[in-house]
XYZ file of C-alpha atoms in Angstrom:
518
model
C 0.419 0.247 -0.209
C 2.996 2.819 1.188
C 4.431 2.380 -2.610
C 2.088 4.421 -5.282
C 0.145 6.799 -2.576
C -2.683 7.454 -4.490
C -5.448 9.630 -1.728
C -8.435 7.061 -0.522
C -11.462 8.887 -2.432
C -13.247 11.146 -0.221
C -15.557 9.016 0.783
C -18.458 9.220 3.395
C -17.076 7.420 6.745
C -19.803 4.355 6.382
C -18.141 3.818 3.013
C -14.554 3.529 3.402
C -15.037 2.095 7.121
C -17.759 -0.316 6.245
C -16.261 -2.176 3.645
C -12.645 -2.172 5.308
C -14.567 -3.885 8.341
C -16.821 -6.383 5.623
C -13.356 -7.323 3.931
C -10.824 -7.155 6.918
C -13.553 -10.016 8.266
C -12.549 -12.052 5.872
C -9.038 -11.180 5.876
C -9.810 -9.925 2.376
C -9.267 -6.782 0.206
C -11.243 -4.921 -1.866
C -9.408 -1.826 -3.218
C -12.708 0.684 -4.411
C -10.550 1.626 -6.842
C -12.293 -0.930 -8.738
C -15.664 0.729 -8.282
C -14.826 4.418 -8.153
C -13.650 4.441 -12.039
C -12.460 6.661 -13.745
C -13.268 10.321 -13.338
C -15.752 11.488 -15.803
C -18.100 14.890 -17.345
C -21.024 14.849 -14.269
C -23.521 13.316 -16.512
C -21.282 10.049 -17.191
C -21.617 6.474 -15.736
C -19.275 6.581 -13.207
C -19.811 2.922 -10.997
C -21.017 4.654 -7.793
C -19.350 4.019 -4.793
C -22.289 5.010 -2.274
C -22.832 4.961 1.370
C -22.189 1.294 3.314
C -23.361 0.725 6.029
C -21.654 0.438 9.717
C -22.215 -0.827 12.841
C -23.249 2.807 14.039
C -21.146 2.695 16.459
C -17.969 2.811 14.448
C -20.027 6.224 14.442
C -22.837 7.009 13.697
C -20.752 9.919 11.586
C -21.001 10.055 7.578
C -19.704 12.988 6.878
C -18.279 13.141 3.458
C -14.058 13.005 3.532
C -12.699 15.686 1.800
C -8.711 17.314 1.386
C -7.974 21.085 1.591
C -7.884 23.775 4.885
C -9.941 24.456 7.658
C -9.507 28.436 6.614
C -11.764 30.754 6.767
C -13.122 31.549 3.515
C -14.937 34.682 1.734
C -16.250 32.776 -1.160
C -16.200 35.745 -3.927
C -14.578 34.249 -6.616
C -11.679 32.564 -4.515
C -10.989 35.873 -1.525
C -9.830 34.267 1.555
C -10.270 36.593 5.146
C -11.871 35.984 8.569
C -15.108 34.954 10.183
C -16.358 37.665 11.965
C -16.979 37.576 14.960
C -20.514 37.169 17.171
C -23.236 40.275 17.264
C -25.552 41.298 19.548
C -28.692 40.406 19.842
C -28.559 35.901 19.576
C -31.710 34.614 19.067
C -32.995 31.845 21.501
C -34.769 28.744 21.933
C -38.714 28.729 22.924
C -40.862 26.024 23.454
C -43.310 26.019 20.479
C -44.896 27.756 18.001
C -42.315 29.252 14.829
C -40.875 32.235 16.684
C -38.194 31.989 18.561
C -37.574 34.222 22.015
C -35.988 37.136 21.468
C -36.940 37.101 17.474
C -38.712 39.533 14.917
C -42.065 37.552 14.643
C -42.835 39.598 12.739
C -42.218 40.006 8.267
C -38.221 41.657 8.921
C -36.190 42.464 6.004
C -32.776 42.216 4.898
C -31.989 45.263 6.725
C -33.532 44.140 10.395
C -31.453 44.728 13.608
C -32.060 41.270 14.531
C -29.766 38.663 13.723
C -28.362 35.723 14.164
C -25.179 34.531 15.460
C -22.166 34.931 12.539
C -24.137 37.649 11.425
C -23.001 40.920 10.164
C -24.308 44.014 8.247
C -22.677 42.948 5.008
C -21.450 38.849 5.748
C -22.786 36.119 7.288
C -20.539 33.398 7.651
C -22.213 29.533 7.399
C -19.716 26.952 8.526
C -19.148 23.043 7.607
C -17.406 19.526 9.515
C -14.927 18.043 6.800
C -12.553 15.502 7.763
C -9.257 14.915 6.616
C -6.840 12.156 6.948
C -8.414 10.713 4.950
C -5.924 8.340 3.410
C -4.001 7.314 6.058
C -6.685 5.404 7.782
C -8.120 4.148 4.571
C -4.737 2.557 4.504
C -4.803 1.045 7.789
C -7.577 -0.958 6.786
C -6.349 -1.893 4.094
C -8.272 0.218 1.516
C -7.070 2.667 -1.778
C -8.784 4.076 -4.039
C -8.574 6.677 -6.524
C -8.775 10.258 -5.516
C -11.566 12.497 -6.978
C -13.118 16.313 -6.775
C -12.646 18.028 -3.278
C -15.567 18.507 -1.418
C -14.224 22.013 -0.165
C -13.733 23.504 -4.071
C -17.646 21.866 -4.114
C -18.641 23.974 -1.348
C -17.308 26.962 -3.220
C -18.650 26.564 -6.328
C -22.022 27.362 -4.961
C -21.527 29.501 -2.307
C -19.710 32.146 -5.570
C -23.029 30.845 -7.289
C -24.759 32.328 -4.281
C -23.228 35.363 -4.258
C -22.881 35.935 -7.994
C -27.214 35.793 -7.578
C -26.918 38.492 -4.749
C -25.562 36.549 -1.911
C -28.093 35.577 0.937
C -30.338 38.986 2.200
C -28.247 40.907 0.386
C -25.345 39.842 2.453
C -22.023 37.966 0.858
C -22.475 34.486 2.454
C -18.935 32.996 4.009
C -17.935 29.559 4.308
C -16.294 28.339 7.168
C -13.981 25.185 7.256
C -13.787 23.011 10.326
C -11.225 20.267 9.071
C -11.573 16.954 11.364
C -9.234 14.609 11.641
C -10.172 10.995 11.017
C -8.484 8.511 12.699
C -8.696 10.953 16.588
C -12.445 10.696 15.312
C -12.706 6.695 15.043
C -10.418 6.421 18.360
C -13.105 9.092 20.597
C -16.426 10.145 19.053
C -16.910 12.165 21.733
C -13.626 14.668 21.941
C -14.602 15.431 17.948
C -18.114 16.895 18.731
C -16.505 18.449 21.268
C -13.903 20.592 18.903
C -16.474 20.879 16.112
C -18.582 22.452 19.153
C -16.062 24.728 20.951
C -14.547 26.117 17.029
C -17.535 27.205 15.804
C -18.871 27.670 19.938
C -15.411 30.316 19.901
C -12.931 30.806 17.741
C -15.157 30.783 14.735
C -18.697 32.197 15.469
C -20.886 30.736 12.434
C -24.624 31.021 11.782
C -25.571 28.133 10.823
C -22.790 24.315 11.058
C -23.683 22.042 7.670
C -22.580 18.644 8.776
C -23.006 14.770 7.215
C -23.324 14.453 11.822
C -26.723 13.561 13.384
C -24.988 12.736 17.135
C -26.850 14.052 20.098
C -24.272 16.024 21.710
C -24.347 18.593 18.058
C -27.278 18.765 17.951
C -27.848 19.998 21.053
C -24.159 22.012 21.816
C -25.409 23.826 18.353
C -29.113 25.054 20.222
C -27.234 26.161 22.607
C -24.945 28.830 21.406
C -28.149 29.487 18.930
C -26.788 28.333 15.889
C -29.063 25.634 14.036
C -27.617 22.546 12.491
C -28.625 21.926 9.301
C -28.016 17.949 7.617
C -26.920 17.696 4.041
C -27.111 14.383 2.313
C -29.682 11.468 2.153
C -28.402 9.012 4.608
C -28.582 10.464 7.736
C -32.020 9.742 9.526
C -32.761 10.766 13.006
C -36.390 10.639 15.529
C -39.269 12.855 15.175
C -38.388 13.604 18.338
C -35.141 15.125 17.205
C -36.166 18.395 15.531
C -38.707 18.929 18.274
C -35.885 19.623 20.716
C -35.142 22.661 22.364
C -38.114 24.453 20.453
C -37.836 22.679 16.947
C -35.747 25.780 16.161
C -32.307 24.039 15.580
C -32.522 20.998 13.343
C -32.999 20.892 9.254
C -32.526 18.014 6.936
C -33.856 18.210 3.477
C -32.953 15.538 1.896
C -33.200 13.099 4.301
C -36.336 11.773 6.758
C -36.831 10.691 10.340
C -36.853 7.276 12.260
C -40.390 6.990 12.365
C -41.958 7.842 8.832
C -39.294 5.935 7.126
C -40.165 2.556 9.991
C -43.616 2.998 8.342
C -42.543 3.461 4.536
C -39.572 0.425 5.280
C -42.535 -2.408 6.663
C -45.060 -1.474 4.197
C -43.252 -2.110 2.068
C -41.361 -5.567 2.300
C -44.534 -6.200 3.309
C -46.703 -5.241 -0.019
C -43.283 -7.114 -2.061
C -44.437 -10.273 0.130
C -40.874 -10.043 2.186
C -42.357 -12.645 4.932
C -42.370 -15.269 2.598
C -41.380 -18.748 3.787
C -37.120 -18.666 2.697
C -35.062 -21.005 3.136
C -31.684 -19.988 4.884
C -29.474 -23.250 3.207
C -30.151 -21.819 -0.793
C -31.446 -18.648 -0.398
C -34.646 -18.943 -1.893
C -37.785 -19.999 -1.382
C -37.850 -22.808 1.715
C -40.376 -24.252 3.980
C -38.560 -22.814 7.054
C -41.109 -20.823 9.599
C -40.096 -16.982 9.365
C -38.126 -15.663 12.235
C -37.177 -12.386 12.202
C -33.583 -11.572 13.982
C -32.687 -7.475 14.392
C -28.140 -6.578 14.997
C -27.688 -2.959 16.097
C -26.260 -0.227 17.480
C -27.140 0.085 21.144
C -27.032 3.449 20.948
C -29.985 5.695 21.353
C -30.651 6.552 17.988
C -30.742 3.736 16.743
C -32.388 1.378 19.969
C -35.931 4.772 18.706
C -35.197 3.659 15.037
C -35.378 -0.212 15.944
C -38.060 0.695 18.420
C -40.145 2.512 15.747
C -39.498 -1.327 13.344
C -41.288 -3.165 16.476
C -44.147 -0.726 16.059
C -44.619 -0.742 12.907
C -43.847 -4.900 12.759
C -46.495 -4.883 15.817
C -49.343 -3.350 13.893
C -49.095 -6.387 11.300
C -49.082 -9.456 14.020
C -45.163 -9.573 13.566
C -42.039 -9.746 16.476
C -38.384 -9.664 15.747
C -37.993 -13.445 17.147
C -34.458 -12.756 18.045
C -32.278 -9.369 19.110
C -28.335 -8.937 18.831
C -27.428 -5.941 20.262
C -23.318 -4.283 20.409
C -21.804 -1.093 22.315
C -20.476 2.182 20.533
C -16.730 0.431 19.459
C -15.832 -1.349 15.851
C -14.080 -4.294 17.152
C -17.162 -4.963 19.505
C -19.714 -4.028 15.925
C -17.192 -6.990 14.784
C -17.868 -9.353 17.251
C -21.378 -8.844 17.815
C -21.702 -9.354 14.162
C -20.008 -13.054 14.593
C -22.033 -14.137 17.262
C -24.636 -12.857 15.859
C -24.502 -15.081 12.246
C -23.591 -18.037 14.323
C -27.008 -17.124 16.493
C -29.379 -16.489 13.674
C -28.478 -19.366 12.314
C -29.140 -22.275 15.368
C -32.255 -20.432 16.455
C -33.232 -20.841 12.466
C -34.043 -16.819 11.901
C -35.057 -16.900 8.840
C -35.137 -13.355 8.182
C -32.791 -10.699 9.284
C -33.217 -6.508 10.461
C -30.127 -4.103 10.060
C -27.217 -6.636 8.888
C -24.325 -5.141 7.526
C -22.183 -5.686 4.626
C -19.894 -7.961 6.997
C -22.440 -9.336 8.291
C -22.694 -10.815 4.830
C -19.843 -11.678 4.457
C -19.627 -14.049 7.647
C -23.189 -15.293 6.808
C -21.724 -16.454 3.156
C -18.625 -18.150 5.561
C -20.718 -20.254 7.566
C -23.324 -21.100 4.148
C -26.027 -19.146 5.990
C -28.442 -17.552 3.376
C -30.541 -15.529 5.210
C -33.521 -12.955 3.639
C -32.654 -9.954 3.942
C -34.307 -6.407 5.235
C -31.139 -4.737 3.703
C -30.304 -2.044 5.456
C -31.557 1.363 3.944
C -28.634 3.911 3.170
C -26.037 0.705 2.484
C -26.863 1.077 -1.225
C -25.077 0.340 -3.935
C -21.619 0.154 -2.661
C -22.752 -2.656 0.025
C -24.422 -4.106 -2.948
C -21.143 -4.406 -4.929
C -19.233 -5.661 -1.964
C -20.471 -8.331 -0.626
C -21.121 -12.024 -1.917
C -24.121 -12.587 -4.883
C -25.408 -15.300 -2.784
C -26.009 -14.221 -0.053
C -28.418 -10.788 -1.643
C -31.201 -13.455 -3.244
C -34.153 -12.050 -2.497
C -33.238 -8.759 -0.170
C -35.441 -6.013 -0.294
C -35.435 -2.670 0.671
C -36.357 1.345 0.234
C -34.504 4.501 -1.037
C -34.905 7.971 -1.946
C -31.348 8.833 -3.343
C -30.692 7.668 -6.689
C -27.013 8.544 -6.533
C -27.132 7.062 -3.520
C -28.823 4.197 -4.311
C -28.408 1.995 -7.403
C -24.972 2.203 -10.231
C -25.655 4.409 -13.031
C -27.405 2.157 -15.399
C -30.229 1.414 -13.312
C -30.292 5.050 -12.569
C -34.142 5.893 -13.318
C -33.132 10.192 -14.063
C -32.355 12.900 -13.944
C -33.882 14.854 -10.514
C -35.398 17.724 -10.215
C -32.623 20.428 -8.749
C -29.102 18.136 -10.649
C -28.854 20.805 -13.895
C -28.947 23.412 -11.268
C -26.394 21.547 -9.258
C -24.767 20.020 -12.545
C -24.367 23.511 -14.682
C -22.994 25.031 -11.439
C -19.898 22.742 -11.153
C -19.864 22.655 -14.545
C -18.409 26.215 -14.277
C -16.429 25.188 -11.161
C -13.851 22.841 -13.732
C -15.122 20.427 -11.684
C -16.176 16.460 -12.917
C -16.276 13.569 -10.901
C -17.954 9.867 -11.073
C -21.041 8.936 -9.864
C -19.991 8.734 -5.552
C -18.881 13.012 -6.831
C -21.978 13.981 -8.479
C -23.777 12.308 -5.128
C -21.748 14.544 -2.482
C -21.895 17.712 -5.455
C -25.982 17.028 -5.217
C -25.920 16.714 -1.537
C -23.220 19.907 -1.245
C -25.852 22.142 -3.860
C -28.549 20.606 -1.800
C -27.979 21.932 1.487
C -26.977 25.318 0.647
C -29.358 26.254 -1.933
C -32.376 25.093 0.378
C -30.697 26.646 3.233
C -30.832 30.871 0.626
C -34.100 29.763 -0.146
C -35.233 29.662 3.407
C -33.147 32.414 4.562
C -34.409 35.279 1.939
C -37.914 33.904 2.993
C -37.879 34.267 5.853
C -36.313 37.484 5.383
C -33.857 38.207 8.150
C -31.017 36.759 9.456
C -32.239 34.892 12.579
C -33.163 31.708 13.778
C -36.527 33.021 13.941
C -35.828 33.853 10.414
C -34.376 30.353 9.281
C -37.168 28.454 10.642
C -40.164 30.529 9.065
C -38.311 30.327 5.405
C -37.803 26.357 5.421
C -41.322 26.500 7.132
C -42.888 27.811 4.588
C -40.783 26.158 1.717
C -44.045 23.834 0.553
C -42.677 21.583 -1.820
C -41.269 24.698 -3.807
C -37.342 23.640 -2.777
C -36.004 21.558 -5.717
C -33.698 18.776 -4.396
C -30.349 17.445 -6.557
C -30.122 14.483 -3.967
C -33.940 12.997 -3.497
C -36.487 12.988 -5.735
C -39.167 15.551 -4.576
C -38.580 17.998 -0.886
C -41.473 19.392 1.773
C -40.447 21.363 4.599
C -42.948 22.981 6.539
C -43.995 23.776 9.669
C -44.917 19.964 11.142
C -41.876 18.590 8.596
C -37.971 19.949 9.710
C -36.631 17.511 7.000
C -37.735 16.783 3.693
C -38.290 13.541 2.750
C -41.633 12.131 2.543
C -41.371 9.492 -0.341
C -39.255 6.384 -0.623
C -39.545 3.997 -3.420
C -39.100 0.049 -3.594
C -36.434 -1.585 -3.804
C -35.028 -4.897 -4.397
C -31.175 -7.258 -4.993
C -31.735 -8.931 -9.051
C -29.347 -11.326 -9.193
C -29.364 -11.076 -13.315
C -26.757 -7.956 -12.633
C -25.798 -8.934 -9.287
C -27.021 -5.304 -8.378
C -30.098 -3.272 -7.020
C -33.432 -1.609 -7.892
C -35.876 0.336 -8.277
C -38.821 -1.677 -8.564
C -41.025 1.174 -10.160
C -41.002 4.280 -10.568
C -43.620 4.853 -7.950
C -43.333 6.307 -5.078
C -44.648 5.321 -1.630
C -45.864 7.985 0.738
């Protein structure tokens, strides 16, 4: 690995670690270069390398990886400056309604005296947390791959586009990048959260913080400092209650959905497609064995909430999990639990499995144990490409982000916001494979939804941003997902999914129809 130092791709953390652990479990290495494909035009046919599912515990971090310095960048064509200080008049939290205490409740304007943190009369500073040190971590797990487009360049391209169009509320949008050392994060996630919190709170005050991390520690930290937290990307899902924390003014996820909604739609999809038909766990096909459901997941508050929602939905149909395995948040515990669960589920006659990671499938194949999988939503094309085909026969799932869910040949076509994003990236000279396109879409959706919400709220404050997001309805046209809707009752945008199945003919995931399940 040390000979030719081609940088590890700027993949989501779950890609790097999940695939690494899944291959390490059976003592082999799968180079991601074979999956990534070469750099191509943004509309090219690069193979998808989308989030694989690490057991939630090497943690809930799903941040994209990128190179680049963490210096403050005022993007107006490439100039660099320092982040502004914190003005007075920070809007506080409230227990309900659309306007936090201390914020204007009326229409407001771009020149309103009420301002959020990181806001001056001429600038609005936003922060993005971007991991670095990906090559060292990738090599430690035996993964290498061709480098492509840096995430920082993507952010700069979109922020530049917003500023060329007049900025946000008549102010220049300024981007500050906080660099995360990935190896340190893996060793101690809580320390990393603390560093992000301290940087955005004390050193570089930002109006809004953009992260791929839905951790409760960060949710609480940002709310206490008066900075709304913006989840970008499609993979991270959170409890409904998370969006109501701190008065409901500090968390937005325009291209993701809640645990409870995912559970309802996923269970509906599975049962509508006869998932619980009898199964043969030796041949991996229809059989006569009694149906028994198994579940494996991390023992964390958010993951416990997700699978409690699954249990409720199954219970409505007279179904329940016959066996459950949980594990703590460390990678070693996750691996040990996975091996143990495979043996236990096989011995206990579990025929259908929920929550299985890519390396669960590897371990199961080594034991000639082939249950039917409720394939993890978000594991997507990369997980399928790095799992034994025999394991995936009959697997069903749901998806809502084509570049994450399927490979290029199975893509159903352009999403509503794709054209705008592609135009901006091309203008910035950025082109890459399918993984790059997915992240470009995520960054576009993050910045453009923020811009639309701030303008709609008519005020650079916590209250104004909330008014704006809640007024978007279906007007925002996302690039990453099929459609989005945000309103006073929903601060996450995805309301629909599509049924998906593994196709043994192409050894890939496919959408089962062009109809959304809502």
